[in-house]
XYZ file of C-alpha atoms in Angstrom:
594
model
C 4.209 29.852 -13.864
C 1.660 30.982 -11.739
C 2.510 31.577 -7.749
C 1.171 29.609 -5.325
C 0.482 32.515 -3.214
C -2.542 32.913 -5.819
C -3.800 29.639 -5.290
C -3.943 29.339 -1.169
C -7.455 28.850 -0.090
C -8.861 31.304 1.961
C -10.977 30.292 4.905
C -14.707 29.961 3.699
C -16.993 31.647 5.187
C -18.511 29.251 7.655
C -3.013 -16.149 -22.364
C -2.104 -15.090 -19.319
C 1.110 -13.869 -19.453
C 2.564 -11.324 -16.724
C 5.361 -10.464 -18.412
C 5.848 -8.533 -21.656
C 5.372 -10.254 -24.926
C 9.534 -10.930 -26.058
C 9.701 -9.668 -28.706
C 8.885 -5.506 -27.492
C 11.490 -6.760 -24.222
C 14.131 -4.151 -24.029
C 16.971 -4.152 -22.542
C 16.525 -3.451 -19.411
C 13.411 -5.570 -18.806
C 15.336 -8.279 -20.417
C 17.727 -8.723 -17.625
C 14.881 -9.318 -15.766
C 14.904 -12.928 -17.548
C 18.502 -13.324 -16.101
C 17.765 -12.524 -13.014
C 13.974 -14.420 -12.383
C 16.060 -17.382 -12.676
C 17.626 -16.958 -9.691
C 15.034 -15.650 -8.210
C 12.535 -18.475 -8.244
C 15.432 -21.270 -7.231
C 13.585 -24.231 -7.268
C 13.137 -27.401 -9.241
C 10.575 -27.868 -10.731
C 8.647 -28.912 -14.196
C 6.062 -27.404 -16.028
C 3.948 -29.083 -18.574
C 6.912 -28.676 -21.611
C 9.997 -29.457 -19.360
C 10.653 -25.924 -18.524
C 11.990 -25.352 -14.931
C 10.487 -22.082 -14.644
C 7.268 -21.466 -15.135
C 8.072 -17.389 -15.524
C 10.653 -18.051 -18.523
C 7.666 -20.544 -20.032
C 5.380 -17.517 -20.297
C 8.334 -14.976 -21.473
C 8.515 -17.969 -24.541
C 5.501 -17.987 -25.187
C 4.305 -14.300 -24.892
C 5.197 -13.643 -28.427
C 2.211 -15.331 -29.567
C -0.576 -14.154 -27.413
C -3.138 -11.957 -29.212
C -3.819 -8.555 -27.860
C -7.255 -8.678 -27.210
C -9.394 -8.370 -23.751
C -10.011 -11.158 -22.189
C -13.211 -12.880 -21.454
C -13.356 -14.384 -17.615
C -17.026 -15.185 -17.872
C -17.104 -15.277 -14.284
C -20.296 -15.877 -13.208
C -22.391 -13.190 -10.644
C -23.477 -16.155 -8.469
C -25.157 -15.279 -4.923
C -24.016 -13.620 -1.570
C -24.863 -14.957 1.559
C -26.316 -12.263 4.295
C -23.774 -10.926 6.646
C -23.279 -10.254 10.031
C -24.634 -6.396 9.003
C -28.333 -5.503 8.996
C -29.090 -3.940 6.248
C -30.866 -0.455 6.076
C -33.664 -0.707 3.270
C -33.309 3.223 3.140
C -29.306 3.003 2.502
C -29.623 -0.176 0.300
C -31.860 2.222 -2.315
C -29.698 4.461 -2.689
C -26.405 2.383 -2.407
C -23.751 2.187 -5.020
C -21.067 -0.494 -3.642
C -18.629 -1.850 -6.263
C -19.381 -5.045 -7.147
C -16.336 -6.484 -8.376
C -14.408 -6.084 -10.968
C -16.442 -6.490 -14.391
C -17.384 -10.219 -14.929
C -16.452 -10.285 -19.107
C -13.438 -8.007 -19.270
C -9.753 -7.572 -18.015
C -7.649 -5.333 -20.514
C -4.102 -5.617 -20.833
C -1.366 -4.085 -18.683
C 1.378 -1.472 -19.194
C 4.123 -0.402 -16.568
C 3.957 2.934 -18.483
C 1.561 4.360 -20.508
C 2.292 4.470 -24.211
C 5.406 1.739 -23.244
C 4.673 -1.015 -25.738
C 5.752 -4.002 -23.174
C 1.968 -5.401 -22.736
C 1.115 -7.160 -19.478
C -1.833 -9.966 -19.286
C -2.428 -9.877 -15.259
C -5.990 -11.440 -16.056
C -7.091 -14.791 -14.266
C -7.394 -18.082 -16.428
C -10.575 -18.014 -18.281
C -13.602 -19.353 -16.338
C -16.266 -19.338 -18.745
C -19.770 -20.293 -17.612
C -18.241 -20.948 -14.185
C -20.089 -19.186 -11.077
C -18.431 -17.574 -8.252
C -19.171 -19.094 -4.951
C -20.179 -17.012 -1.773
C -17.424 -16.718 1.075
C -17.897 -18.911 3.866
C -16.046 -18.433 7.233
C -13.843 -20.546 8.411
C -15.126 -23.232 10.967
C -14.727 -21.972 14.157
C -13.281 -25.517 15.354
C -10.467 -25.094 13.181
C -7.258 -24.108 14.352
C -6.678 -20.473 14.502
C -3.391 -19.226 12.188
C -1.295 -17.145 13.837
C 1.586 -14.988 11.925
C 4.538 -14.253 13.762
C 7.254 -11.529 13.188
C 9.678 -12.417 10.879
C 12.619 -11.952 12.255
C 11.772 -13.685 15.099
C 10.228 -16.729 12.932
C 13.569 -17.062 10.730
C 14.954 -18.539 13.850
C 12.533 -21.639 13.771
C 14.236 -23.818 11.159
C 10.894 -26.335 11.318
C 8.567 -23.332 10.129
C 11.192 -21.788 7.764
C 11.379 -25.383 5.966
C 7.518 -25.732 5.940
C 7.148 -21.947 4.532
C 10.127 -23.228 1.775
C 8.205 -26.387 0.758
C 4.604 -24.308 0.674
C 6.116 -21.564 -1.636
C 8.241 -24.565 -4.066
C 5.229 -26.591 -4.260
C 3.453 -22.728 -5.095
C 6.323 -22.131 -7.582
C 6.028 -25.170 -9.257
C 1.906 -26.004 -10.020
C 1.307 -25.593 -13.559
C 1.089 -21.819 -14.557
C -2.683 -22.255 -15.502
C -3.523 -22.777 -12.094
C -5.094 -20.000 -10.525
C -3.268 -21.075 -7.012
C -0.203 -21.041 -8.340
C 2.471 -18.090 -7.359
C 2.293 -17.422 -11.046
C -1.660 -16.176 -11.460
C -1.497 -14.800 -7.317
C 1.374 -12.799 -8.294
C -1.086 -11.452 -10.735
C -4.062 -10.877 -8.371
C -2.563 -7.676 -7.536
C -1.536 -6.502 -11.252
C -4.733 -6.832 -12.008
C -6.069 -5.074 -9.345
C -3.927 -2.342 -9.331
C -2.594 -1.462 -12.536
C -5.124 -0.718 -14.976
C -6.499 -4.031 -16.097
C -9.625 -4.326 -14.305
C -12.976 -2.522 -14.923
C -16.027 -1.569 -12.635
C -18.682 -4.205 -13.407
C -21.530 -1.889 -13.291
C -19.423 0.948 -15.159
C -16.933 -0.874 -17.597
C -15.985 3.067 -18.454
C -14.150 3.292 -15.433
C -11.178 1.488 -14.215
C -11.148 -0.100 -10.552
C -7.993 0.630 -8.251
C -7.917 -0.871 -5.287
C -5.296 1.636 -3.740
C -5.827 5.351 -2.533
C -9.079 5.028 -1.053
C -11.013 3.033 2.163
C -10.826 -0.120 0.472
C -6.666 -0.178 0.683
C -6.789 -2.232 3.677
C -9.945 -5.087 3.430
C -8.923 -5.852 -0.044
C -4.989 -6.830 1.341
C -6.796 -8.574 4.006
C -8.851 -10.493 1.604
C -5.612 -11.339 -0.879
C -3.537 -12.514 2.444
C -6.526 -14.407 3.469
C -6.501 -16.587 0.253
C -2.956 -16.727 -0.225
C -1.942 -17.746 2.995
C -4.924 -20.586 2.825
C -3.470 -21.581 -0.508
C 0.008 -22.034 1.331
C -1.450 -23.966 4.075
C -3.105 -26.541 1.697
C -0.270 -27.306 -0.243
C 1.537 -28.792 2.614
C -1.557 -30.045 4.278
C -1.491 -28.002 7.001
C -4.265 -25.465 8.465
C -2.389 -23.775 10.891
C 0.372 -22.158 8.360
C 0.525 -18.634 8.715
C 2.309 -15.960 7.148
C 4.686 -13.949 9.214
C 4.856 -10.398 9.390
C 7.625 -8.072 8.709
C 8.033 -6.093 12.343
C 9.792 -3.075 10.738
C 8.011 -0.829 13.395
C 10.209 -2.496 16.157
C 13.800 -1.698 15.801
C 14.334 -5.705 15.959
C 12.514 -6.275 12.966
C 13.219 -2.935 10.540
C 15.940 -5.606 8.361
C 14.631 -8.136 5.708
C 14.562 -11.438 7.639
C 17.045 -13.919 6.972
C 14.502 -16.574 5.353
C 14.519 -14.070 2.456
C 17.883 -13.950 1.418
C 19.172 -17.325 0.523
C 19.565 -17.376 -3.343
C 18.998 -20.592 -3.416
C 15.237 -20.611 -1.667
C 11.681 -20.175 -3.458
C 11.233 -16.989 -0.795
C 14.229 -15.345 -2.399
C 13.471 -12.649 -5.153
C 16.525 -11.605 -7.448
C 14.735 -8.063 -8.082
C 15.596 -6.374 -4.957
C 17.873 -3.213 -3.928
C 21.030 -5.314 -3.133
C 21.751 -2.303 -0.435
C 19.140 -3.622 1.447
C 19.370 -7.064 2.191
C 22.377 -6.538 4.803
C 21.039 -7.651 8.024
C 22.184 -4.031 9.665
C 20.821 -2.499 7.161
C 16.734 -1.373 8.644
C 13.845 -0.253 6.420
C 14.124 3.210 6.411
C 10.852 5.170 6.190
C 12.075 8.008 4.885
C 14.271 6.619 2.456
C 15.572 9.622 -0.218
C 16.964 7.272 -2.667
C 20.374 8.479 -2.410
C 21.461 8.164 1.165
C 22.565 4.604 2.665
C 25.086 5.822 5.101
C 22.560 6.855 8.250
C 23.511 5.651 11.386
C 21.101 2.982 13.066
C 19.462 4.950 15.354
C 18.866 7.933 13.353
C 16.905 5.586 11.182
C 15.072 3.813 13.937
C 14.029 7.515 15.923
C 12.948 8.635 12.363
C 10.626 5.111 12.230
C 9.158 5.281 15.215
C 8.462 9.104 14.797
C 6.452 8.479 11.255
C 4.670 5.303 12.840
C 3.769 7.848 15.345
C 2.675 10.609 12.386
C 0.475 8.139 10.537
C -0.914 5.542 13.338
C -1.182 8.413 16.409
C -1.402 12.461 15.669
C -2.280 11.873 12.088
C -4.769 9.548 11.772
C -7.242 10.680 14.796
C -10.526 10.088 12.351
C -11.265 7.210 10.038
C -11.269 9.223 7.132
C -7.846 10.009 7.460
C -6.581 6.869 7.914
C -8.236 4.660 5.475
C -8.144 7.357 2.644
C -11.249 8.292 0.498
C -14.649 7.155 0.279
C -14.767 5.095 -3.115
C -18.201 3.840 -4.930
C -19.105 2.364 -8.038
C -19.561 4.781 -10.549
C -16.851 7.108 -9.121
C -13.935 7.676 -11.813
C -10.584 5.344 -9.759
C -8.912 7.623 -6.873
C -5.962 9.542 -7.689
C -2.881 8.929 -5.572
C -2.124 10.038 -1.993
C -4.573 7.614 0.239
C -5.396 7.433 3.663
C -1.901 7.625 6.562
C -1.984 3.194 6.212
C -1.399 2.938 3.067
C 1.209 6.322 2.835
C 2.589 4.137 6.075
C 3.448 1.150 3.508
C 4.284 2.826 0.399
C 8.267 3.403 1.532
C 8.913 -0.605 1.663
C 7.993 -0.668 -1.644
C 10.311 1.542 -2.721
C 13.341 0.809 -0.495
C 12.966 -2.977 -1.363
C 12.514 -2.783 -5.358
C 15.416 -3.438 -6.980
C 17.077 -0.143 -7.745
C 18.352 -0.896 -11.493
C 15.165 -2.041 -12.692
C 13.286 0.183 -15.222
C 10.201 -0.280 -13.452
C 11.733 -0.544 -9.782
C 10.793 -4.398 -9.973
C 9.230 -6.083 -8.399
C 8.358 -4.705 -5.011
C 8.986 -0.864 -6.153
C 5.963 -1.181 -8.806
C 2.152 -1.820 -8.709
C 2.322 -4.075 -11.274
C 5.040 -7.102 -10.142
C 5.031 -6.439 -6.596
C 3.415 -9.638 -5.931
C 6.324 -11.671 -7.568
C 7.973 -11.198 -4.815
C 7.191 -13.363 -1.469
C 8.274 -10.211 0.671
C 5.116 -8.357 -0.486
C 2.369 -10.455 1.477
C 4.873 -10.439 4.521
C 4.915 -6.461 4.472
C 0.895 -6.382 4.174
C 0.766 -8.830 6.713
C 2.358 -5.821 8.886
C 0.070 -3.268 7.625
C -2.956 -5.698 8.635
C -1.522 -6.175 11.806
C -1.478 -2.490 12.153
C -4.831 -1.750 10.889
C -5.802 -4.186 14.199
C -3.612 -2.014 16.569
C -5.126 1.433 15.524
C -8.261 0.101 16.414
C -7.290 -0.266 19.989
C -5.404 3.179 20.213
C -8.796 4.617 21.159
C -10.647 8.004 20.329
C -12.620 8.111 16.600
C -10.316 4.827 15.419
C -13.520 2.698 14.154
C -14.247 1.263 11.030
C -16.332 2.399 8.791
C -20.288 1.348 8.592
C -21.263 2.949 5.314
C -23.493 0.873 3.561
C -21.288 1.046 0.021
C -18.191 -0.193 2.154
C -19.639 -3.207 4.068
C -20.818 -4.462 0.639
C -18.531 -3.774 -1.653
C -17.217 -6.998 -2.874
C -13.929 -8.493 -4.945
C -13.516 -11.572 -6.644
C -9.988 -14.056 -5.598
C -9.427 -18.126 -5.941
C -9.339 -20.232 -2.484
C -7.215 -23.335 -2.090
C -9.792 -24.978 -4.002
C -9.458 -23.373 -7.084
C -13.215 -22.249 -6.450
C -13.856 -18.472 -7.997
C -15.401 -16.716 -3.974
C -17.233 -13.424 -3.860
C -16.067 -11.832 -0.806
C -17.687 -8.627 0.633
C -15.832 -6.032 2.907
C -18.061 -6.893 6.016
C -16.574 -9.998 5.618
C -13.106 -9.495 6.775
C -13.483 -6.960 9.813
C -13.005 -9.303 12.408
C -9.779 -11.057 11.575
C -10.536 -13.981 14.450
C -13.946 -14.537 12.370
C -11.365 -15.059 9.732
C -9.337 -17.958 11.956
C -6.337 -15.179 12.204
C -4.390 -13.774 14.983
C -1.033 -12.079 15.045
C 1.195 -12.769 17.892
C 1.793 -9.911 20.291
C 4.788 -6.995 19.909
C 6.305 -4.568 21.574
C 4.668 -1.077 20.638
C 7.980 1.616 21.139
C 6.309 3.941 18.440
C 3.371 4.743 20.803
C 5.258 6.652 22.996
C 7.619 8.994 19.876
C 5.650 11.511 19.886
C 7.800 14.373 18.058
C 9.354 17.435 20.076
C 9.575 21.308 18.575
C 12.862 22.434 17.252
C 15.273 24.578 20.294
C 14.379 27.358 18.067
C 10.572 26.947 16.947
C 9.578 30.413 19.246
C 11.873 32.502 17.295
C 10.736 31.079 14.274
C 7.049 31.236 14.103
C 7.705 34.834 15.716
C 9.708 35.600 12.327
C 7.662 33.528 9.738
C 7.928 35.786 7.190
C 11.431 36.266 7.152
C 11.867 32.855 5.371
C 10.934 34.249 1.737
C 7.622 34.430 2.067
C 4.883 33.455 -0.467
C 5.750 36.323 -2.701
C 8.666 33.202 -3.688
C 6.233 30.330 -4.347
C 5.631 29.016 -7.847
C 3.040 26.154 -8.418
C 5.773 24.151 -9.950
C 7.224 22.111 -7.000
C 11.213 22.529 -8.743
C 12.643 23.576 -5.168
C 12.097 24.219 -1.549
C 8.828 25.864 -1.593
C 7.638 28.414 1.473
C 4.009 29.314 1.757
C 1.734 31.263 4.005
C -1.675 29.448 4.901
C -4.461 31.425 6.644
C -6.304 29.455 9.547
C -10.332 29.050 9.518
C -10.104 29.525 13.265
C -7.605 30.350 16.162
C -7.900 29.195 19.659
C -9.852 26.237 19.305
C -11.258 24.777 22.218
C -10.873 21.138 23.418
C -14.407 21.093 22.831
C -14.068 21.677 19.096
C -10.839 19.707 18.429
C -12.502 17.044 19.716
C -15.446 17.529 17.312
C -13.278 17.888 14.449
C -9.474 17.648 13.034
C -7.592 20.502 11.473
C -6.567 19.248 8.118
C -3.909 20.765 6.149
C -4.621 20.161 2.438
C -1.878 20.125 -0.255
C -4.448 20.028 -3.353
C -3.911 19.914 -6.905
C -0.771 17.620 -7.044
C -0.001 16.905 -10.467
C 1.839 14.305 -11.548
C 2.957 11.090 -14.016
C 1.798 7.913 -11.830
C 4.542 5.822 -13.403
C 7.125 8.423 -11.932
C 8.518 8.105 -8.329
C 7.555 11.232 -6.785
C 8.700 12.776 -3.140
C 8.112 15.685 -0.984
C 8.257 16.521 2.436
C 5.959 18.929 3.946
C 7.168 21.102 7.621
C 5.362 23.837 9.372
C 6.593 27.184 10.756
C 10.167 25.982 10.243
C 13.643 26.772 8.848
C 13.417 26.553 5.089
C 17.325 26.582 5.079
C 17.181 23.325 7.298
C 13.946 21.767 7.816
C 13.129 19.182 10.357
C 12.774 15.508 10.326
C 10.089 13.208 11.686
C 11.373 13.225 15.225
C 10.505 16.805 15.053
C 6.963 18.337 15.931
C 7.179 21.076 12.498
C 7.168 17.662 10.263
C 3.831 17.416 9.492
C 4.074 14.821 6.576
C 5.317 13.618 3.431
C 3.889 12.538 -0.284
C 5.296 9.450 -2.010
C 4.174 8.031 -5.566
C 4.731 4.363 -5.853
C 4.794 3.870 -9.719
C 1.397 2.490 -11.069
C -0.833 3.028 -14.138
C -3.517 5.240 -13.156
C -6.490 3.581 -14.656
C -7.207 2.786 -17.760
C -7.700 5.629 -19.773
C -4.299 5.792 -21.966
C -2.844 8.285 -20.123
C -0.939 8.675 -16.526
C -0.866 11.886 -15.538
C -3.354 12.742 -12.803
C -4.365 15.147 -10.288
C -4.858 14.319 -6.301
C -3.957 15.921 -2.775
C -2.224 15.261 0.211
C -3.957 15.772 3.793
C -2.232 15.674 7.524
C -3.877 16.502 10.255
C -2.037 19.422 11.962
C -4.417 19.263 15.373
C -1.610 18.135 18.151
C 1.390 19.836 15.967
C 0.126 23.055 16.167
C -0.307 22.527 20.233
C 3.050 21.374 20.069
C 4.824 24.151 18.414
C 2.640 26.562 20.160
C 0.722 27.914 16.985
C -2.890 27.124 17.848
C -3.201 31.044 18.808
C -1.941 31.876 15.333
C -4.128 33.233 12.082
C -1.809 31.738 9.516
C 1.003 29.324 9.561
C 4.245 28.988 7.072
C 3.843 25.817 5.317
C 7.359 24.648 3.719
C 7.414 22.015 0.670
C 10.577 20.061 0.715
C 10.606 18.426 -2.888
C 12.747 15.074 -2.408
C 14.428 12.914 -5.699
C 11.991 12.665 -7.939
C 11.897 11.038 -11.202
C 8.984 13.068 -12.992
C 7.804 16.782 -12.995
C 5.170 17.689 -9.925
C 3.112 20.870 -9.867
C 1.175 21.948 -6.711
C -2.594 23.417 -6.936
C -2.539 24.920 -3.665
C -2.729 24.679 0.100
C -5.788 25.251 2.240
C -6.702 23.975 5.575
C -9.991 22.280 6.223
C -12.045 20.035 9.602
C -12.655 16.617 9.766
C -15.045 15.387 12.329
């Protein structure tokens, strides 16, 4: 195995069915039939007398034909936006358009698995997609509250209840019901879409800029959905607060068995209301002590929101245009910010980490939209946390458009420049507490002595590219000394490249920074510089899963907090976590980003 010494960069020079078809069920995915019962709770028939429309399409998956599907889902027209458009830019552009109009291939929640997954939308043929229209300004505005807080209001808890039964229970054809939005994100995410200008190439909605204005768009027309059902404009969704210590626990509205917001596929260690989100979950451990779990929260809100995410790029993740093969994992710091709910709230004897730990069924479960409703709240307060924390105004982003269903069961186009402005959108959340703002990690007692004595820790002599234990590199700097002028300008980015790995594997390292190999720090210290998570997915659509992508964390106010600004390298320390798949490491380089 080669050493990763030999691979640091040096500085340069300057029938719609969601579940699998019965008969290939095995035997773990068949308790999922046991369980979904419970999970759905409510009574209600579908079009043969079943009560669950789930357990209709488990019957009946036997007998759908494994084919693509045709959605014959007309271009149709785009209104003009609140952006003027740059002839010059527009020539050269290449935003997606959508996912292909005729084709939507069938799912997997492993590659070469033979469970097949349709997450395609009802066939529309010869029906044309309608352009997105704002909301009337006279209407009501919606405004989502935290959950914990909104568990307490038995009025809205009942109204959510009856909005998700009356969800639950439309006929499974429907394209509002929970059955095809649970879908919406399968779809998206998971392999079964295609690029409708390059049906080559899959579309994946995750691990690049569009991570946060597609959720947007999905809450948008979910939560609309919701409110129509019960004839009321002002529903809103609430958000899950776990970046307040009040709000870290599943809400109570979520764990009544018998309710329609209950989902049986969760991590039964979680749902204990002393029992927070914890962000840097290992898998193993569910013994930490309250506040050891908060001041580790609050210190990776910090990371990802404050001292990592100081430019756009780093935040949102990778540009992304049509014609570019999908992005490999990683992302921006908002969507590595919301990739440990997933986890922690899947249910932990699943196969597949159902339903919130996988790509795939995440959106059976009614706790998914309330977690992106946090991330979209937070995507709003970055924005105000000043410096370089704008959104983009690249041509291909503004106009890169998706296709969802609205309360109507009309087919809208909706473009990225569409969604920006959440009040444009009739949405506000209600204020919280920010405690994270001010977490802001502090060195180790013993960080002088350390960085003094770097190379007393093994050295990179030790490293091998295969990530199989704690891992110690050295990583030459471009430049020393930097002046405020020129951190200003630009962002030192450390670059873990060449990460190699199965996407349908849970995979999870820790990375730390002149620091104790023997006993490396946690988020609430200033050597943690980041970590990597895989949330299991299908990477594409291309047969295969194993992929190649990086992980970057912008070191700029760590290395002024450690005092190693001065220095011409720095010891960079992989802390592999439980993982469920082999990783191998490319190398380690640091770059700017202005």
């Amino acid at each position: 195995m080669a050493s990763l010494t030999s691979l640091i960069s040096s500085p340069p020079s300057s029938t719609n069915n969601i579940f699998p078809k019965t008969s290939q069920l095995s035997a773990p995915i068949g308790r999922l039939q046991t369980l979904r019962k419970s999970q759905l709770a409510v009574t209600c028939k579908s079009s043969n007398g079943r009560s669950d429309p789930f357990d209709e399409v488990l019957a009946a998956a036997a007998a759908a034909s494994r084919r693509d599907v045709l959605l014959g889902l007309g271009a149709g027209l785009y209104g003009a936006g609140a952006f003027v458009t740059d002839p010059f830019s527009a020539a050269f552009a290449r935003p997606i358009d959508g996912p292909s109009q005729d084709v939507c291939k069938l799912a997997t929640p492993s590659p070469g698995n033979p469970l097949q997954i349709e997450c395609c939308p009802p066939a529309m043929a010869g029906r044309e997609s309608k352009p997105f229209q704002f909301p009337s300004p006279s209407e009501p505005k919606r405004i989502r509250r935290p959950a914990h807080l909104a568990s307490q209001d038995k009025e809205y808890v009942e109204k959510y209840k009856l909005a998700m039964k009356r969800m639950k229970c439309l006929p499974p054809e429907d394209p509002r019901s929970f059955f095809q939005q649970a879908k919406v994100h399968c779809a998206y995410c998971n392999g079964s879409y295609v690029q409708s200008s390059h049906t080559n190439l899959g579309l994946q909605i995750h691990f690049s800029w569009l991570f946060l204005p597609f959720h947007r768009m999905y809450l948008h027309f979910y939560e609309r959905i919701l409110g129509s059902l019960i004839q009321d404009p002002t529903f809103a969704l609430p958000f899950w607060n776990w970046d307040h210590e009040d709000g870290m626990a599943i809400a109570e509205m979520f764990k009544d068995p018998e309710s329609p917001l209950f989902d049986g596929l969760r991590n039964v260690y979680h749902l204990p209301s002393n029992k927070p989100l914890d962000l840097r979950w290992d898998r193993v451990t569910e013994d930490k002590p309250f506040e050891r779990i908060r001041d580790d929260n609050y210190a990776r809100v910090y990371e990802l929101m404050v001292s990592g995410a100081q430019r756009r790029l780093e935040f949102f993740g990778p540009k992304y245009r049509a014609g570019d093969p999908p992005p490999a994992g990683g992302g921006g710091t908002s969507e590595r910010l919301h990739n440990m709910a997933h986890l922690w709230t899947g249910g932990h004897n699943q196969q597949f980490g159902e339903d919130m730990g996988n790509f795939y069924s995440a959106g059976r479960d009614p706790i998914f939209y309330v977690h992106h409703c946090n991330v979209d709240r937070l995507w709003n307060v970055w924005k105000t946390i000043g410096g370089f924390r704008f959104d983009f105004d690249d041509y291909d982003y503004l106009n890169t458009s998706f296709l969802f269903y609205d309360e109507n069961s009309d087919l809208i186009k909706i473009k990225v420049k569409d969604v920006l402005d959440p009040q444009a959108l009739g949405l506000e959340y209600e204020d919280r507490p920010i405690p994270w703002r001010n977490s802001r990690p502090v060195p180790t007692a013993a960080n002088a002595a350390r960085t003094a004595t770097a190379a007393a820790f093994g050295g990179p002599a030790e490293a091998q590219a295969a990530l199989e234990k704690v891992t110690t590199v050295m990583v030459p700097r471009p430049k020393k000394g930097r002046t405020a002028k020129e951190k200003s300008a630009a962002s030192e980015i450390l670059v873990v490249e060449g990460i190699e790995l199965e996407g349908d594997k849970v995979v999870q390292f820790e990375v730390v920074i002149n620091d104790d190999p023997d006993n490396p720090s946690g988020p609430s210290n200033s050597e943690f510089a980041g970590s990597f998570l895989n949330i299991p997915h299908v990477h594409g659509n291309n047969g295969h899963n194993k992929f190649v992508t990086g992980l970057r964390m912008d070191i700029t106010e760590l290395l002024e907090d450690i005092g190693a600004e001065n220095d011409d390298q720095i010891q960079v320390t992989l802390v592999p976590k439980k993982s469920d798949g082999p990783v191998t490491i490319g190398g380690l380089k640091i770059e700017y980003s202005s």
